[in-house]
């Protein structure tokens, strides 16, 4: 795969409002991409050119005959560390690509829906995937690279994390989600977990779908869903619930201040 800009018709060169959102992944396992990003909504959007994905092999940026990307850690300890010179050349080759560079790492800021929304507003992203014990700190420092984690657990490498991050971001790009409303009602979009969903049959193994959902009464349905979302969030995620309540109180306070001014 080429890594050089390819001129005016180059899909990797930002050109205007209709340009694809550009994802670049630096990895030792480029063959695993697009993987699950090649199916369903993200896959169709990839085919339609809403976004573009290129996975580059970090090993292509080695300079020795053994193509070595890693070495033993200074100070001892288990495992291997990815060399700064190799990673730096890989990063240098994509320096002109649009958007921030993110290193997937359990030490990073934890990905949430707000971060996904912010990243979807960027023109693209370059994702650096580590393996082994990680990447030599100096190259991360020298290039001022942001670190993002997908949760407080350790994966074997950044690839699965990069896919999770890309999935969360790409589905938010304009024109990717079929039914635009399905984005605003889902978990986290309003700081609440999603209400329960049901489909046919109306009764299954003796369990009936809540009557209100079959009533056709839109206002009652909206209220029921809201109550359910609040109940589930309070029970399962007290952290989210506390933030939600604080935000509601802030909004009420702001509204009261505005009303007082007018
Ligand atoms: N690499 C290894 N573990 C990770 C995590 N939790 N998030 C992001 N990248 C990782």
GROMACS .gro file of C-alpha atoms and ligand atoms in nm:
model
  272
    1UNK     CA    1   0.000   0.000   0.000
    2UNK     CA    2   0.135   0.347  -0.079
    3UNK     CA    3   0.200   0.590   0.202
    4UNK     CA    4   0.280   0.895  -0.010
    5UNK     CA    5   0.024   1.159  -0.103
    6UNK     CA    6  -0.113   1.077  -0.446
    7UNK     CA    7  -0.200   1.416  -0.589
    8UNK     CA    8  -0.527   1.597  -0.652
    9UNK     CA    9  -0.744   1.283  -0.675
   10UNK     CA   10  -0.583   1.130  -0.370
   11UNK     CA   11  -0.852   0.998  -0.133
   12UNK     CA   12  -0.616   1.068   0.159
   13UNK     CA   13  -0.589   1.439   0.078
   14UNK     CA   14  -0.861   1.654   0.239
   15UNK     CA   15  -1.038   1.849  -0.035
   16UNK     CA   16  -1.378   1.980   0.076
   17UNK     CA   17  -1.703   1.918   0.260
   18UNK     CA   18  -1.773   1.589   0.077
   19UNK     CA   19  -1.432   1.440   0.150
   20UNK     CA   20  -1.423   1.111   0.331
   21UNK     CA   21  -1.343   1.108   0.700
   22UNK     CA   22  -0.998   0.953   0.700
   23UNK     CA   23  -0.883   0.681   0.939
   24UNK     CA   24  -0.521   0.574   0.932
   25UNK     CA   25  -0.405   0.287   1.151
   26UNK     CA   26  -0.041   0.209   1.227
   27UNK     CA   27  -0.014  -0.151   1.337
   28UNK     CA   28   0.198  -0.465   1.320
   29UNK     CA   29  -0.116  -0.651   1.204
   30UNK     CA   30  -0.268  -0.449   0.917
   31UNK     CA   31  -0.440  -0.762   0.786
   32UNK     CA   32  -0.697  -0.756   1.069
   33UNK     CA   33  -0.848  -0.432   0.931
   34UNK     CA   34  -1.123  -0.348   0.845
   35UNK     CA   35  -1.247  -0.664   1.023
   36UNK     CA   36  -1.588  -0.589   1.178
   37UNK     CA   37  -1.569  -0.231   1.045
   38UNK     CA   38  -1.618  -0.376   0.696
   39UNK     CA   39  -1.975  -0.497   0.768
   40UNK     CA   40  -2.312  -0.341   0.843
   41UNK     CA   41  -2.349   0.039   0.867
   42UNK     CA   42  -1.977   0.118   0.898
   43UNK     CA   43  -1.894  -0.120   0.612
   44UNK     CA   44  -2.158   0.028   0.382
   45UNK     CA   45  -2.036   0.380   0.464
   46UNK     CA   46  -1.682   0.265   0.387
   47UNK     CA   47  -1.798   0.135   0.047
   48UNK     CA   48  -1.987   0.457  -0.022
   49UNK     CA   49  -1.677   0.663   0.058
   50UNK     CA   50  -1.821   0.839   0.364
   51UNK     CA   51  -1.502   0.737   0.535
   52UNK     CA   52  -1.175   0.576   0.425
   53UNK     CA   53  -0.949   0.339   0.612
   54UNK     CA   54  -0.585   0.254   0.555
   55UNK     CA   55  -0.389   0.023   0.783
   56UNK     CA   56  -0.013   0.058   0.749
   57UNK     CA   57   0.238  -0.201   0.867
   58UNK     CA   58   0.480  -0.052   1.121
   59UNK     CA   59   0.729  -0.322   1.020
   60UNK     CA   60   0.764  -0.152   0.681
   61UNK     CA   61   0.947   0.129   0.862
   62UNK     CA   62   1.230  -0.084   1.002
   63UNK     CA   63   1.584  -0.032   0.875
   64UNK     CA   64   1.767  -0.356   0.961
   65UNK     CA   65   1.768  -0.682   0.773
   66UNK     CA   66   1.573  -0.861   1.049
   67UNK     CA   67   1.298  -0.596   1.030
   68UNK     CA   68   1.296  -0.571   1.408
   69UNK     CA   69   1.035  -0.346   1.564
   70UNK     CA   70   1.108  -0.413   1.929
   71UNK     CA   71   1.385  -0.468   2.182
   72UNK     CA   72   1.429  -0.555   2.550
   73UNK     CA   73   1.334  -0.290   2.808
   74UNK     CA   74   1.607  -0.082   2.972
   75UNK     CA   75   1.603  -0.157   3.345
   76UNK     CA   76   1.496  -0.517   3.284
   77UNK     CA   77   1.156  -0.677   3.315
   78UNK     CA   78   0.933  -0.897   3.108
   79UNK     CA   79   0.848  -0.851   2.743
   80UNK     CA   80   0.966  -0.624   2.468
   81UNK     CA   81   0.926  -0.255   2.391
   82UNK     CA   82   0.858  -0.106   2.048
   83UNK     CA   83   1.155   0.099   1.922
   84UNK     CA   84   1.116   0.479   1.905
   85UNK     CA   85   1.301   0.517   1.572
   86UNK     CA   86   1.075   0.270   1.391
   87UNK     CA   87   0.754   0.413   1.536
   88UNK     CA   88   0.875   0.766   1.461
   89UNK     CA   89   0.933   0.684   1.093
   90UNK     CA   90   0.588   0.527   1.071
   91UNK     CA   91   0.432   0.838   1.229
   92UNK     CA   92   0.638   1.068   1.005
   93UNK     CA   93   0.506   0.895   0.694
   94UNK     CA   94   0.147   0.992   0.784
   95UNK     CA   95   0.218   1.332   0.940
   96UNK     CA   96   0.021   1.515   0.668
   97UNK     CA   97  -0.295   1.317   0.722
   98UNK     CA   98  -0.593   1.496   0.874
   99UNK     CA   99  -0.688   1.488   1.242
  100UNK     CA  100  -0.516   1.403   1.567
  101UNK     CA  101  -0.285   1.109   1.637
  102UNK     CA  102  -0.398   0.878   1.917
  103UNK     CA  103  -0.204   0.599   2.082
  104UNK     CA  104  -0.436   0.327   2.214
  105UNK     CA  105  -0.320   0.245   2.565
  106UNK     CA  106  -0.469   0.144   2.901
  107UNK     CA  107  -0.292   0.453   3.044
  108UNK     CA  108  -0.498   0.690   2.829
  109UNK     CA  109  -0.807   0.898   2.895
  110UNK     CA  110  -1.102   0.660   2.891
  111UNK     CA  111  -1.314   0.678   2.575
  112UNK     CA  112  -1.673   0.789   2.626
  113UNK     CA  113  -1.957   0.905   2.403
  114UNK     CA  114  -1.860   1.270   2.439
  115UNK     CA  115  -1.506   1.192   2.317
  116UNK     CA  116  -1.649   0.988   2.029
  117UNK     CA  117  -1.863   1.288   1.928
  118UNK     CA  118  -1.563   1.522   1.943
  119UNK     CA  119  -1.352   1.284   1.732
  120UNK     CA  120  -1.631   1.255   1.473
  121UNK     CA  121  -1.606   1.633   1.426
  122UNK     CA  122  -1.237   1.599   1.330
  123UNK     CA  123  -1.149   1.544   0.961
  124UNK     CA  124  -1.000   1.205   1.047
  125UNK     CA  125  -0.779   1.020   1.292
  126UNK     CA  126  -0.447   0.840   1.299
  127UNK     CA  127  -0.443   0.550   1.544
  128UNK     CA  128  -0.120   0.402   1.670
  129UNK     CA  129  -0.147   0.043   1.794
  130UNK     CA  130   0.113  -0.097   2.030
  131UNK     CA  131   0.196  -0.457   2.105
  132UNK     CA  132   0.420  -0.625   2.362
  133UNK     CA  133   0.491  -0.406   2.666
  134UNK     CA  134   0.419  -0.086   2.477
  135UNK     CA  135   0.607   0.186   2.293
  136UNK     CA  136   0.928   0.367   2.397
  137UNK     CA  137   0.808   0.673   2.590
  138UNK     CA  138   1.039   0.915   2.405
  139UNK     CA  139   0.858   0.898   2.072
  140UNK     CA  140   0.521   0.958   2.240
  141UNK     CA  141   0.673   1.254   2.425
  142UNK     CA  142   0.858   1.397   2.123
  143UNK     CA  143   0.543   1.392   1.910
  144UNK     CA  144   0.307   1.494   2.190
  145UNK     CA  145   0.078   1.201   2.123
  146UNK     CA  146  -0.253   1.173   2.311
  147UNK     CA  147  -0.336   0.837   2.469
  148UNK     CA  148  -0.684   0.688   2.478
  149UNK     CA  149  -0.800   0.377   2.664
  150UNK     CA  150  -1.122   0.187   2.593
  151UNK     CA  151  -1.158   0.080   2.956
  152UNK     CA  152  -0.983  -0.026   3.272
  153UNK     CA  153  -0.859  -0.362   3.151
  154UNK     CA  154  -0.557  -0.474   2.952
  155UNK     CA  155  -0.582  -0.599   2.594
  156UNK     CA  156  -0.300  -0.779   2.413
  157UNK     CA  157  -0.254  -0.485   2.179
  158UNK     CA  158  -0.414  -0.170   2.044
  159UNK     CA  159  -0.590  -0.323   1.741
  160UNK     CA  160  -0.913  -0.431   1.911
  161UNK     CA  161  -0.921  -0.096   2.095
  162UNK     CA  162  -0.867   0.093   1.765
  163UNK     CA  163  -1.158  -0.097   1.610
  164UNK     CA  164  -1.383  -0.019   1.907
  165UNK     CA  165  -1.291   0.349   1.891
  166UNK     CA  166  -1.341   0.366   1.513
  167UNK     CA  167  -1.676   0.190   1.539
  168UNK     CA  168  -1.796   0.438   1.805
  169UNK     CA  169  -1.681   0.737   1.595
  170UNK     CA  170  -1.771   0.627   1.242
  171UNK     CA  171  -2.136   0.557   1.327
  172UNK     CA  172  -2.165   0.923   1.430
  173UNK     CA  173  -2.040   1.059   1.096
  174UNK     CA  174  -2.308   1.236   0.892
  175UNK     CA  175  -2.480   0.988   0.661
  176UNK     CA  176  -2.370   0.669   0.838
  177UNK     CA  177  -2.664   0.591   1.065
  178UNK     CA  178  -2.975   0.509   0.864
  179UNK     CA  179  -3.232   0.639   1.108
  180UNK     CA  180  -3.091   0.962   1.253
  181UNK     CA  181  -3.325   0.944   1.554
  182UNK     CA  182  -3.172   0.616   1.666
  183UNK     CA  183  -2.862   0.814   1.757
  184UNK     CA  184  -3.025   1.057   1.998
  185UNK     CA  185  -3.228   0.803   2.198
  186UNK     CA  186  -2.952   0.554   2.264
  187UNK     CA  187  -2.744   0.500   2.576
  188UNK     CA  188  -2.522   0.793   2.683
  189UNK     CA  189  -2.653   1.041   2.424
  190UNK     CA  190  -2.856   1.217   2.695
  191UNK     CA  191  -2.640   1.102   2.984
  192UNK     CA  192  -2.878   0.811   3.052
  193UNK     CA  193  -2.872   0.441   2.966
  194UNK     CA  194  -3.124   0.333   2.706
  195UNK     CA  195  -3.480   0.224   2.795
  196UNK     CA  196  -3.576  -0.141   2.722
  197UNK     CA  197  -3.683  -0.232   2.367
  198UNK     CA  198  -3.941  -0.489   2.252
  199UNK     CA  199  -4.061  -0.631   1.922
  200UNK     CA  200  -4.312  -0.895   1.807
  201UNK     CA  201  -4.450  -1.128   1.929
  202UNK     CA  202  -4.646  -0.917   2.178
  203UNK     CA  203  -4.641  -1.216   2.413
  204UNK     CA  204  -4.347  -1.454   2.434
  205UNK     CA  205  -4.308  -1.741   2.683
  206UNK     CA  206  -4.576  -1.585   2.899
  207UNK     CA  207  -4.405  -1.243   2.901
  208UNK     CA  208  -4.610  -0.957   2.763
  209UNK     CA  209  -4.472  -0.638   2.609
  210UNK     CA  210  -4.560  -0.345   2.840
  211UNK     CA  211  -4.912  -0.227   2.759
  212UNK     CA  212  -4.813   0.137   2.717
  213UNK     CA  213  -4.592   0.051   2.416
  214UNK     CA  214  -4.895  -0.099   2.240
  215UNK     CA  215  -5.118   0.199   2.322
  216UNK     CA  216  -5.012   0.418   2.030
  217UNK     CA  217  -5.013   0.711   2.277
  218UNK     CA  218  -4.688   0.891   2.187
  219UNK     CA  219  -4.670   1.117   2.490
  220UNK     CA  220  -4.730   0.829   2.735
  221UNK     CA  221  -4.469   0.619   2.551
  222UNK     CA  222  -4.217   0.902   2.565
  223UNK     CA  223  -4.276   0.947   2.941
  224UNK     CA  224  -4.256   0.570   3.010
  225UNK     CA  225  -3.929   0.540   2.819
  226UNK     CA  226  -3.784   0.837   3.002
  227UNK     CA  227  -3.882   0.686   3.342
  228UNK     CA  228  -3.733   0.349   3.245
  229UNK     CA  229  -3.408   0.511   3.129
  230UNK     CA  230  -3.383   0.697   3.460
  231UNK     CA  231  -3.464   0.387   3.666
  232UNK     CA  232  -3.206   0.171   3.486
  233UNK     CA  233  -2.938   0.439   3.503
  234UNK     CA  234  -2.997   0.497   3.878
  235UNK     CA  235  -2.978   0.123   3.951
  236UNK     CA  236  -2.688   0.026   3.726
  237UNK     CA  237  -2.471   0.334   3.695
  238UNK     CA  238  -2.488   0.559   4.002
  239UNK     CA  239  -2.191   0.752   3.859
  240UNK     CA  240  -2.382   0.846   3.542
  241UNK     CA  241  -2.696   0.917   3.745
  242UNK     CA  242  -2.513   1.163   3.975
  243UNK     CA  243  -2.376   1.347   3.670
  244UNK     CA  244  -2.719   1.352   3.508
  245UNK     CA  245  -2.887   1.496   3.820
  246UNK     CA  246  -2.612   1.761   3.856
  247UNK     CA  247  -2.659   1.861   3.491
  248UNK     CA  248  -3.038   1.887   3.531
  249UNK     CA  249  -2.989   2.109   3.835
  250UNK     CA  250  -2.743   2.327   3.643
  251UNK     CA  251  -2.988   2.360   3.354
  252UNK     CA  252  -3.271   2.454   3.593
  253UNK     CA  253  -3.046   2.712   3.759
  254UNK     CA  254  -2.944   2.857   3.418
  255UNK     CA  255  -3.307   2.872   3.309
  256UNK     CA  256  -3.408   3.046   3.635
  257UNK     CA  257  -3.126   3.300   3.588
  258UNK     CA  258  -3.237   3.364   3.227
  259UNK     CA  259  -3.603   3.404   3.335
  260UNK     CA  260  -3.493   3.646   3.606
  261UNK     CA  261  -3.302   3.856   3.351
  262UNK     CA  262  -3.588   3.891   3.106
  263LIG     N1  263  -0.413  -0.158   2.470
  263LIG     C1  264  -0.412  -0.250   2.566
  263LIG     N2  265  -0.513  -0.235   2.651
  263LIG     C2  266  -0.584  -0.127   2.606
  263LIG     C3  267  -0.699  -0.059   2.652
  263LIG     N3  268  -0.765  -0.096   2.761
  263LIG     N4  269  -0.741   0.047   2.583
  263LIG     C4  270  -0.674   0.088   2.475
  263LIG     N5  271  -0.565   0.029   2.427
  263LIG     C5  272  -0.519  -0.078   2.492
   0.00000   0.00000   0.00000
